[in-house]
Tab-separated table of C-alpha atoms in Angstrom:
chain	number	residue	atom	x	y	z
A	459	UNK	CA	116.736	63.492	111.162
A	460	UNK	CA	116.760	60.476	108.835
A	461	UNK	CA	115.347	57.521	110.727
A	462	UNK	CA	115.385	54.908	107.935
A	463	UNK	CA	118.598	52.872	108.215
A	464	UNK	CA	120.022	49.455	107.469
A	465	UNK	CA	120.898	47.260	110.449
A	466	UNK	CA	122.497	43.909	109.661
A	467	UNK	CA	121.329	44.156	106.037
A	468	UNK	CA	117.720	44.815	107.060
A	469	UNK	CA	115.910	48.140	106.675
A	470	UNK	CA	114.591	49.641	109.903
A	471	UNK	CA	112.601	52.716	110.820
A	472	UNK	CA	113.843	53.759	114.250
A	473	UNK	CA	113.354	50.624	116.366
A	474	UNK	CA	110.968	48.866	114.001
A	475	UNK	CA	112.061	46.262	111.462
A	476	UNK	CA	110.193	47.091	108.270
A	477	UNK	CA	109.961	43.451	107.199
A	478	UNK	CA	107.750	42.914	110.255
A	479	UNK	CA	105.646	45.951	109.376
A	480	UNK	CA	105.090	44.705	105.824
A	481	UNK	CA	104.055	41.286	107.111
A	482	UNK	CA	101.670	42.716	109.722
A	483	UNK	CA	99.987	45.485	107.732
A	484	UNK	CA	100.303	44.124	104.192
A	485	UNK	CA	101.353	45.989	101.058
A	486	UNK	CA	101.306	48.417	99.360
A	487	UNK	CA	101.913	50.391	102.549
A	488	UNK	CA	102.938	53.955	103.281
A	489	UNK	CA	105.166	54.224	106.350
A	490	UNK	CA	105.951	57.532	108.072
A	491	UNK	CA	108.349	58.297	110.882
A	492	UNK	CA	107.003	60.706	113.501
A	493	UNK	CA	110.374	61.898	114.776
A	494	UNK	CA	111.566	62.664	111.264
A	495	UNK	CA	108.484	64.831	110.640
A	496	UNK	CA	109.216	66.734	113.858
A	497	UNK	CA	112.897	67.114	112.988
A	498	UNK	CA	112.124	68.513	109.546
A	499	UNK	CA	109.709	71.054	111.031
A	500	UNK	CA	112.272	72.198	113.572
A	501	UNK	CA	115.072	72.288	111.029
A	502	UNK	CA	113.106	74.812	108.967
A	503	UNK	CA	111.963	76.818	111.983
A	504	UNK	CA	115.534	77.140	113.258
A	505	UNK	CA	116.493	78.861	110.008
A	506	UNK	CA	114.134	81.719	110.930
A	507	UNK	CA	115.459	82.294	114.435
A	508	UNK	CA	114.868	85.926	115.389
A	509	UNK	CA	112.791	86.615	112.257
A	510	UNK	CA	109.083	87.500	112.374
A	511	UNK	CA	107.677	84.694	110.252
A	512	UNK	CA	105.059	82.001	109.798
A	513	UNK	CA	105.649	78.665	108.095
A	514	UNK	CA	102.421	77.240	106.657
A	515	UNK	CA	102.563	73.563	105.720
A	516	UNK	CA	101.208	72.948	102.221
A	517	UNK	CA	98.458	70.453	103.017
A	518	UNK	CA	98.336	69.342	99.379
A	519	UNK	CA	101.636	67.519	99.991
A	520	UNK	CA	100.153	65.173	102.595
A	521	UNK	CA	96.663	65.496	104.040
A	522	UNK	CA	96.609	62.640	106.544
A	523	UNK	CA	95.101	64.114	109.719
A	524	UNK	CA	97.525	62.285	112.010
A	525	UNK	CA	100.474	63.711	110.075
A	526	UNK	CA	98.873	67.154	110.168
A	527	UNK	CA	98.467	66.890	113.952
A	528	UNK	CA	102.206	66.319	114.359
A	529	UNK	CA	102.967	69.394	112.272
A	530	UNK	CA	100.368	71.543	114.038
A	531	UNK	CA	101.832	70.566	117.400
A	532	UNK	CA	105.140	72.074	116.247
A	533	UNK	CA	103.480	75.492	115.997
A	534	UNK	CA	103.512	75.568	112.216
A	535	UNK	CA	100.503	76.852	110.264
A	536	UNK	CA	98.830	75.385	107.203
A	537	UNK	CA	98.265	76.479	103.631
A	538	UNK	CA	95.115	75.053	102.080
A	539	UNK	CA	93.795	74.878	98.543
A	540	UNK	CA	90.212	73.772	99.136
A	541	UNK	CA	87.426	73.567	101.686
A	542	UNK	CA	88.435	69.963	102.269
A	543	UNK	CA	91.988	70.892	103.180
A	544	UNK	CA	90.672	73.672	105.422
A	545	UNK	CA	88.402	71.170	107.184
A	546	UNK	CA	91.306	68.752	107.687
A	547	UNK	CA	93.534	71.549	108.985
A	548	UNK	CA	90.966	72.593	111.567
A	549	UNK	CA	90.378	68.963	112.545
A	550	UNK	CA	94.126	68.536	113.050
A	551	UNK	CA	94.292	71.537	115.359
A	552	UNK	CA	95.786	74.302	113.235
A	553	UNK	CA	94.523	77.650	114.598
A	554	UNK	CA	92.644	79.691	111.965
A	555	UNK	CA	95.055	82.563	112.616
A	556	UNK	CA	97.791	80.400	111.071
A	557	UNK	CA	95.871	79.236	107.984
A	558	UNK	CA	96.263	80.722	104.504
A	559	UNK	CA	94.123	79.861	101.462
A	560	UNK	CA	95.776	79.445	98.052
A	561	UNK	CA	94.539	78.376	94.621
A	562	UNK	CA	93.245	79.942	91.427
A	563	UNK	CA	89.697	78.572	91.661
A	564	UNK	CA	88.258	79.322	95.082
A	565	UNK	CA	84.500	78.682	95.024
A	566	UNK	CA	82.028	81.006	96.728
A	567	UNK	CA	81.139	78.382	99.342
A	568	UNK	CA	84.833	77.867	100.093
A	569	UNK	CA	85.355	81.598	100.561
A	570	UNK	CA	82.336	81.698	102.893
A	571	UNK	CA	83.703	78.776	104.910
A	572	UNK	CA	87.115	80.439	105.224
A	573	UNK	CA	85.581	83.761	106.283
A	574	UNK	CA	83.356	82.065	108.848
A	575	UNK	CA	86.451	80.344	110.197
A	576	UNK	CA	88.375	83.653	110.263
A	577	UNK	CA	91.531	82.370	108.603
A	578	UNK	CA	94.623	84.551	108.440
A	579	UNK	CA	94.442	85.405	104.743
A	580	UNK	CA	93.536	84.573	101.165
A	581	UNK	CA	96.235	84.525	98.512
A	582	UNK	CA	94.335	86.440	95.830
A	583	UNK	CA	94.802	85.195	92.276
A	584	UNK	CA	92.656	87.478	90.094
A	585	UNK	CA	90.559	90.637	90.016
A	586	UNK	CA	87.343	88.618	89.768
A	587	UNK	CA	88.316	86.544	92.785
A	588	UNK	CA	89.077	89.624	94.885
A	589	UNK	CA	85.739	91.137	93.858
A	590	UNK	CA	83.945	87.945	94.890
A	591	UNK	CA	85.735	87.889	98.246
A	592	UNK	CA	84.690	91.534	98.745
A	593	UNK	CA	81.020	90.778	97.979
A	594	UNK	CA	80.880	87.766	100.279
A	595	UNK	CA	82.734	89.563	103.072
A	596	UNK	CA	80.389	92.543	102.736
A	597	UNK	CA	77.329	90.305	103.008
A	598	UNK	CA	78.760	88.687	106.117
A	599	UNK	CA	79.998	92.001	107.515
A	600	UNK	CA	83.496	90.586	107.842
A	601	UNK	CA	86.916	91.862	106.818
A	602	UNK	CA	88.784	89.578	104.433
A	603	UNK	CA	92.559	89.777	104.606
A	604	UNK	CA	94.351	89.192	101.315
A	605	UNK	CA	97.803	88.981	99.826
A	606	UNK	CA	98.004	89.415	96.070
A	607	UNK	CA	99.818	86.615	94.301
A	608	UNK	CA	102.275	88.236	91.916
A	609	UNK	CA	103.707	86.409	88.913
A	610	UNK	CA	107.296	87.596	88.389
A	611	UNK	CA	107.909	85.427	85.293
A	612	UNK	CA	110.847	83.568	86.850
A	613	UNK	CA	112.138	80.336	85.357
A	614	UNK	CA	112.144	77.749	88.132
A	615	UNK	CA	114.233	75.102	86.364
A	616	UNK	CA	111.855	72.322	87.359
A	617	UNK	CA	109.343	70.043	85.601
A	618	UNK	CA	106.957	72.080	83.476
A	619	UNK	CA	103.925	70.655	85.279
A	620	UNK	CA	105.125	72.142	88.580
A	621	UNK	CA	106.431	75.455	87.265
A	622	UNK	CA	104.036	78.117	88.516
A	623	UNK	CA	105.811	81.460	88.173
A	624	UNK	CA	106.000	82.069	84.423
A	625	UNK	CA	103.754	84.402	82.426
A	626	UNK	CA	102.111	81.511	80.609
A	627	UNK	CA	101.141	79.795	83.893
A	628	UNK	CA	97.653	80.164	85.337
A	629	UNK	CA	98.903	81.458	88.666
A	630	UNK	CA	99.073	85.010	89.967
A	631	UNK	CA	98.890	88.523	88.565
A	632	UNK	CA	101.454	89.865	86.120
A	633	UNK	CA	103.881	92.078	88.029
A	634	UNK	CA	103.119	95.011	85.700
A	635	UNK	CA	99.473	95.011	86.850
A	636	UNK	CA	99.950	94.313	90.544
A	637	UNK	CA	100.215	97.926	91.675
A	638	UNK	CA	96.961	99.020	90.026
A	639	UNK	CA	95.068	95.999	91.322
A	640	UNK	CA	96.299	96.495	94.873
A	641	UNK	CA	95.475	100.217	94.769
A	642	UNK	CA	91.899	99.304	93.863
A	643	UNK	CA	91.733	96.451	96.374
A	644	UNK	CA	92.887	98.743	99.178
A	645	UNK	CA	89.810	100.924	98.548
A	646	UNK	CA	87.342	98.060	98.964
A	647	UNK	CA	85.225	98.277	102.099
A	648	UNK	CA	85.666	94.725	103.335
A	649	UNK	CA	89.171	93.925	102.090
A	650	UNK	CA	92.353	94.425	104.094
A	651	UNK	CA	95.495	94.231	101.964
A	652	UNK	CA	98.289	92.597	103.949
A	653	UNK	CA	100.902	92.352	101.220
A	654	UNK	CA	102.018	90.141	98.363
A	655	UNK	CA	102.483	86.458	97.713
A	656	UNK	CA	104.543	84.563	95.175
A	657	UNK	CA	105.256	80.923	94.467
A	658	UNK	CA	107.431	80.088	91.475
A	659	UNK	CA	107.251	76.308	91.401
A	660	UNK	CA	107.988	73.047	93.191
A	661	UNK	CA	111.104	70.934	93.784
A	662	UNK	CA	113.455	73.831	93.003
A	663	UNK	CA	117.051	73.030	93.921
A	664	UNK	CA	118.923	76.110	92.704
A	665	UNK	CA	119.729	78.850	95.219
A	666	UNK	CA	120.000	81.498	92.497
A	667	UNK	CA	116.366	80.946	91.536
A	668	UNK	CA	115.226	81.799	95.055
A	669	UNK	CA	117.624	84.737	95.230
A	670	UNK	CA	116.178	86.120	91.987
A	671	UNK	CA	112.631	85.694	93.288
A	672	UNK	CA	113.514	87.378	96.586
A	673	UNK	CA	115.005	90.373	94.788
A	674	UNK	CA	111.840	90.684	92.699
A	675	UNK	CA	109.746	90.647	95.868
A	676	UNK	CA	111.824	93.395	97.502
A	677	UNK	CA	111.580	95.542	94.377
A	678	UNK	CA	107.801	95.091	94.257
A	679	UNK	CA	107.394	95.941	97.945
A	680	UNK	CA	109.386	99.146	97.448
A	681	UNK	CA	107.263	100.068	94.428
A	682	UNK	CA	103.993	99.453	96.264
A	683	UNK	CA	105.047	101.429	99.302
A	684	UNK	CA	106.087	104.336	97.094
A	685	UNK	CA	102.426	104.844	96.123
A	686	UNK	CA	101.078	104.388	99.622
A	687	UNK	CA	100.060	100.741	99.532
A	688	UNK	CA	100.724	99.187	102.941
A	689	UNK	CA	102.729	95.975	102.788
A	690	UNK	CA	103.058	94.151	106.103
A	691	UNK	CA	103.333	90.532	104.961
A	692	UNK	CA	105.384	88.830	102.272
A	693	UNK	CA	104.463	85.233	101.471
A	694	UNK	CA	107.419	83.726	99.617
A	695	UNK	CA	105.579	80.482	98.892
A	696	UNK	CA	107.327	77.138	98.856
A	697	UNK	CA	109.001	74.972	96.265
A	698	UNK	CA	112.100	74.266	98.353
A	699	UNK	CA	113.519	71.109	96.825
A	700	UNK	CA	114.675	67.984	98.604
A	701	UNK	CA	117.350	65.402	97.894
A	702	UNK	CA	115.848	62.284	96.301
A	703	UNK	CA	119.007	60.611	94.997
A	704	UNK	CA	121.065	58.202	97.113
A	705	UNK	CA	118.967	58.905	100.192
A	706	UNK	CA	119.959	55.625	101.860
A	707	UNK	CA	123.493	54.262	101.630
A	708	UNK	CA	124.724	50.691	101.955
A	709	UNK	CA	127.925	49.051	100.664
A	710	UNK	CA	125.876	46.859	98.329
A	711	UNK	CA	123.671	49.638	96.976
A	712	UNK	CA	124.733	51.126	93.636
A	713	UNK	CA	125.346	54.883	93.587
A	714	UNK	CA	122.853	56.148	91.035
A	715	UNK	CA	124.189	59.646	90.487
A	716	UNK	CA	127.678	60.314	91.784
A	717	UNK	CA	127.682	63.786	90.216
A	718	UNK	CA	124.484	65.011	91.876
A	719	UNK	CA	124.795	68.219	93.878
A	720	UNK	CA	124.105	67.900	97.573
A	721	UNK	CA	121.982	70.587	99.187
A	722	UNK	CA	119.558	71.040	102.038
A	723	UNK	CA	116.215	72.785	102.198
A	724	UNK	CA	117.547	75.153	104.833
A	725	UNK	CA	120.369	76.224	102.519
A	726	UNK	CA	117.772	77.207	99.924
A	727	UNK	CA	115.786	79.192	102.488
A	728	UNK	CA	118.895	80.852	103.885
A	729	UNK	CA	119.898	82.005	100.411
A	730	UNK	CA	116.748	84.120	100.100
A	731	UNK	CA	116.165	85.121	103.713
A	732	UNK	CA	118.692	87.999	104.016
A	733	UNK	CA	117.123	89.626	100.955
A	734	UNK	CA	113.532	89.155	102.125
A	735	UNK	CA	114.397	90.638	105.523
A	736	UNK	CA	115.100	93.946	103.768
A	737	UNK	CA	111.342	94.438	103.408
A	738	UNK	CA	110.832	94.606	107.163
A	739	UNK	CA	107.726	92.475	106.622
A	740	UNK	CA	106.495	89.379	108.357
A	741	UNK	CA	107.738	86.553	106.140
A	742	UNK	CA	105.524	83.598	105.321
A	743	UNK	CA	106.584	80.421	103.549
A	744	UNK	CA	104.683	77.317	102.426
A	745	UNK	CA	106.895	74.254	102.914
A	746	UNK	CA	105.295	70.954	101.993
A	747	UNK	CA	107.640	68.477	100.361
A	748	UNK	CA	110.532	69.810	102.451
A	749	UNK	CA	108.771	68.672	105.638
A	750	UNK	CA	107.139	65.398	104.651
A	751	UNK	CA	108.957	63.855	101.639
A	752	UNK	CA	111.854	62.261	103.523
A	753	UNK	CA	109.836	60.958	106.507
A	754	UNK	CA	107.670	58.731	104.295
A	755	UNK	CA	108.262	55.614	102.201
A	756	UNK	CA	106.112	53.208	100.199
A	757	UNK	CA	106.669	49.493	100.801
A	758	UNK	CA	105.704	47.183	97.962
A	759	UNK	CA	105.927	43.441	97.421
A	760	UNK	CA	107.557	41.847	94.387
A	761	UNK	CA	104.939	39.758	92.606
A	762	UNK	CA	106.989	38.456	89.692
A	763	UNK	CA	110.308	38.629	87.870
A	764	UNK	CA	109.661	38.746	84.149
A	765	UNK	CA	112.702	38.283	81.922
A	766	UNK	CA	112.440	39.082	78.207
A	767	UNK	CA	115.015	39.384	75.436
A	768	UNK	CA	115.169	43.132	76.117
A	769	UNK	CA	114.355	43.682	79.770
A	770	UNK	CA	114.140	42.359	83.282
A	771	UNK	CA	110.850	43.518	84.788
A	772	UNK	CA	110.329	43.565	88.530
A	773	UNK	CA	106.532	43.581	88.851
A	774	UNK	CA	105.264	44.918	92.173
A	775	UNK	CA	101.901	45.047	93.907
A	776	UNK	CA	102.062	48.861	94.049
A	777	UNK	CA	101.249	50.826	90.934
A	778	UNK	CA	100.994	54.367	89.683
A	779	UNK	CA	97.586	54.466	91.369
A	780	UNK	CA	99.512	54.309	94.672
A	781	UNK	CA	102.456	56.571	93.763
A	782	UNK	CA	101.934	58.650	90.632
A	783	UNK	CA	105.024	60.875	90.644
A	784	UNK	CA	107.342	58.688	88.518
A	785	UNK	CA	104.692	58.273	85.808
A	786	UNK	CA	103.430	61.870	85.924
A	787	UNK	CA	106.684	63.783	86.331
A	788	UNK	CA	109.306	61.155	85.388
A	789	UNK	CA	110.539	61.780	88.900
A	790	UNK	CA	113.245	59.771	90.609
A	791	UNK	CA	112.752	57.790	93.811
A	792	UNK	CA	115.478	55.596	95.243
A	793	UNK	CA	114.272	51.987	95.399
A	794	UNK	CA	115.935	49.575	97.804
A	795	UNK	CA	115.277	46.077	99.184
A	796	UNK	CA	114.041	45.655	102.741
A	797	UNK	CA	116.540	42.813	103.103
A	798	UNK	CA	119.842	42.168	101.359
A	799	UNK	CA	120.113	38.553	100.275
A	800	UNK	CA	122.281	39.006	97.176
A	801	UNK	CA	125.283	41.072	96.110
A	802	UNK	CA	124.310	40.722	92.453
A	803	UNK	CA	123.373	43.999	90.754
A	804	UNK	CA	121.210	43.984	87.635
A	805	UNK	CA	119.541	46.545	85.406
A	806	UNK	CA	115.777	46.317	85.724
A	807	UNK	CA	112.498	48.126	85.191
A	808	UNK	CA	110.444	48.330	88.374
A	809	UNK	CA	106.823	48.370	87.236
A	810	UNK	CA	103.347	48.144	88.702
A	811	UNK	CA	100.473	45.757	87.936
A	812	UNK	CA	98.214	48.205	86.069
A	813	UNK	CA	97.161	47.941	82.441
A	814	UNK	CA	99.326	50.917	81.447
A	815	UNK	CA	102.813	51.048	79.944
A	816	UNK	CA	103.240	54.244	81.942
A	817	UNK	CA	102.799	52.309	85.179
A	818	UNK	CA	106.393	52.286	86.419
A	819	UNK	CA	108.605	53.407	89.290
A	820	UNK	CA	112.006	53.073	87.615
A	821	UNK	CA	113.332	52.389	84.128
A	822	UNK	CA	116.743	50.804	83.528
A	823	UNK	CA	117.622	51.072	87.211
A	824	UNK	CA	120.586	49.356	88.881
A	825	UNK	CA	119.065	47.258	91.643
A	826	UNK	CA	120.225	44.382	93.847
A	827	UNK	CA	118.761	41.052	92.737
A	828	UNK	CA	115.233	40.545	94.066
A	829	UNK	CA	112.716	37.769	93.535
A	830	UNK	CA	109.031	37.075	94.046
A	831	UNK	CA	107.794	37.755	97.596
A	832	UNK	CA	110.700	40.073	98.397
A	833	UNK	CA	109.869	43.580	99.548
A	834	UNK	CA	111.080	46.895	98.156
A	835	UNK	CA	111.019	50.329	99.746
A	836	UNK	CA	110.391	53.344	97.524
A	837	UNK	CA	112.084	56.141	99.416
A	838	UNK	CA	111.140	59.790	99.974
A	839	UNK	CA	107.494	59.104	99.155
A	840	UNK	CA	105.899	61.086	101.966
A	841	UNK	CA	105.000	64.060	99.773
A	842	UNK	CA	102.551	63.832	96.880
A	843	UNK	CA	102.206	60.113	97.452
A	844	UNK	CA	98.928	59.019	98.991
A	845	UNK	CA	97.299	62.382	98.186
A	846	UNK	CA	97.696	61.650	94.462
A	847	UNK	CA	96.551	58.039	94.735
A	848	UNK	CA	93.431	56.759	92.999
A	849	UNK	CA	91.237	53.729	92.461
A	850	UNK	CA	92.339	53.332	88.854
A	851	UNK	CA	91.964	49.783	87.546
A	852	UNK	CA	89.585	49.110	90.429
A	853	UNK	CA	92.352	48.996	93.005
A	854	UNK	CA	91.769	50.024	96.627
A	855	UNK	CA	94.041	52.710	98.030
A	856	UNK	CA	96.859	51.549	100.339
A	857	UNK	CA	97.103	51.759	104.113
A	858	UNK	CA	99.211	54.328	105.964
A	859	UNK	CA	101.006	53.731	109.248
A	860	UNK	CA	103.193	55.702	111.629
A	861	UNK	CA	106.345	54.656	113.465
A	862	UNK	CA	107.164	56.310	116.784
A	863	UNK	CA	110.189	54.685	118.385
A	864	UNK	CA	109.213	51.074	119.057
A	865	UNK	CA	105.535	51.702	118.406
A	866	UNK	CA	103.516	51.457	115.201
A	867	UNK	CA	99.994	52.712	114.588
A	868	UNK	CA	97.643	52.496	111.638
A	869	UNK	CA	96.727	56.052	110.615
A	870	UNK	CA	94.635	55.134	107.576
A	871	UNK	CA	93.026	51.779	106.912
A	872	UNK	CA	93.508	50.003	103.640
A	873	UNK	CA	90.500	50.369	101.382
A	874	UNK	CA	88.496	47.274	100.534
A	875	UNK	CA	87.017	46.492	97.152
A	876	UNK	CA	83.555	46.894	98.689
A	877	UNK	CA	84.415	50.582	99.156
A	878	UNK	CA	84.993	51.183	95.445
């Protein structure tokens, strides 16, 4: 499932030497492995064997149409958060019957577009939103299917910017109000209530958190059914964490966190699944990172070594405009050389070229010695990488390419400064 490996001290993706890719396509460069995307999809689907379910890929994690086509071909659905993501999903071949629409700020034109497309369902976030969906559906003489997003006030144990299931977060309806809202929604002429939705956060790595959320869902379903509210679908959301530390091993690579707990996405899903099955509902999930993080990397070129009295800076041609996660979330990505030419390990800061102190990929990181014109790979960058990129500091966005066995293909051209 993990197709990035060292061969003779050189990093390869399947049968492609990444040094050659960097030379041909230039840097910064996102590289994805097709087989790894497929494997991750199937790994998750196998966990649901015999269970009535639908996995909907969170398009916000990676919206490249060629990547989306691979996922759609695996029979997985999509979860969108805008008209743009809905458009891309349809372009990639996701059937509308497998598309859900999330987000707290759905515009009227987006709701109209989704209704015209006849998507599976809206994840309703507020009373006003449900009322708007009802009005638009009534005008169009269509039935809008909804799941109410319920906020169970569960601590996700993740970065506060990606915690979404606490009372103080903007997402969902407080669990104490869900029953009344669904009773009223069920009476609306052009609304069909399918069930409930929850999503407690992203990059959650603790099984007990998902178990707690699953128990809350079961309790809510029982409560709703006790007053006659039909519940046929339970959307458990996403947030299934992935392993970022020590993703690639090599005798000369330092072990960054020997005490880190190993886990798999499937183990997190399997912890909650037996509980969710008690509802007898069709179970939906929204995997994003867990499908596309590992299959993608960002290759960057070392521009300069800058040695000061306090630090060794490795200055790269990629910046936080290309990969924002380390600056935004203080998130960890393993950084490794494409080629091993030295056994010397040094403590460095890996930083970008932007006019921001916050433009970094790693601080005080143990890294094999690298010099100008060497290449580095920033691992597990397939999720929330390119989609969060920008033109900050007047820099064009990077190219994206796909590896399939021996073959490489450009799936997004590098921007030019004339496009700014």
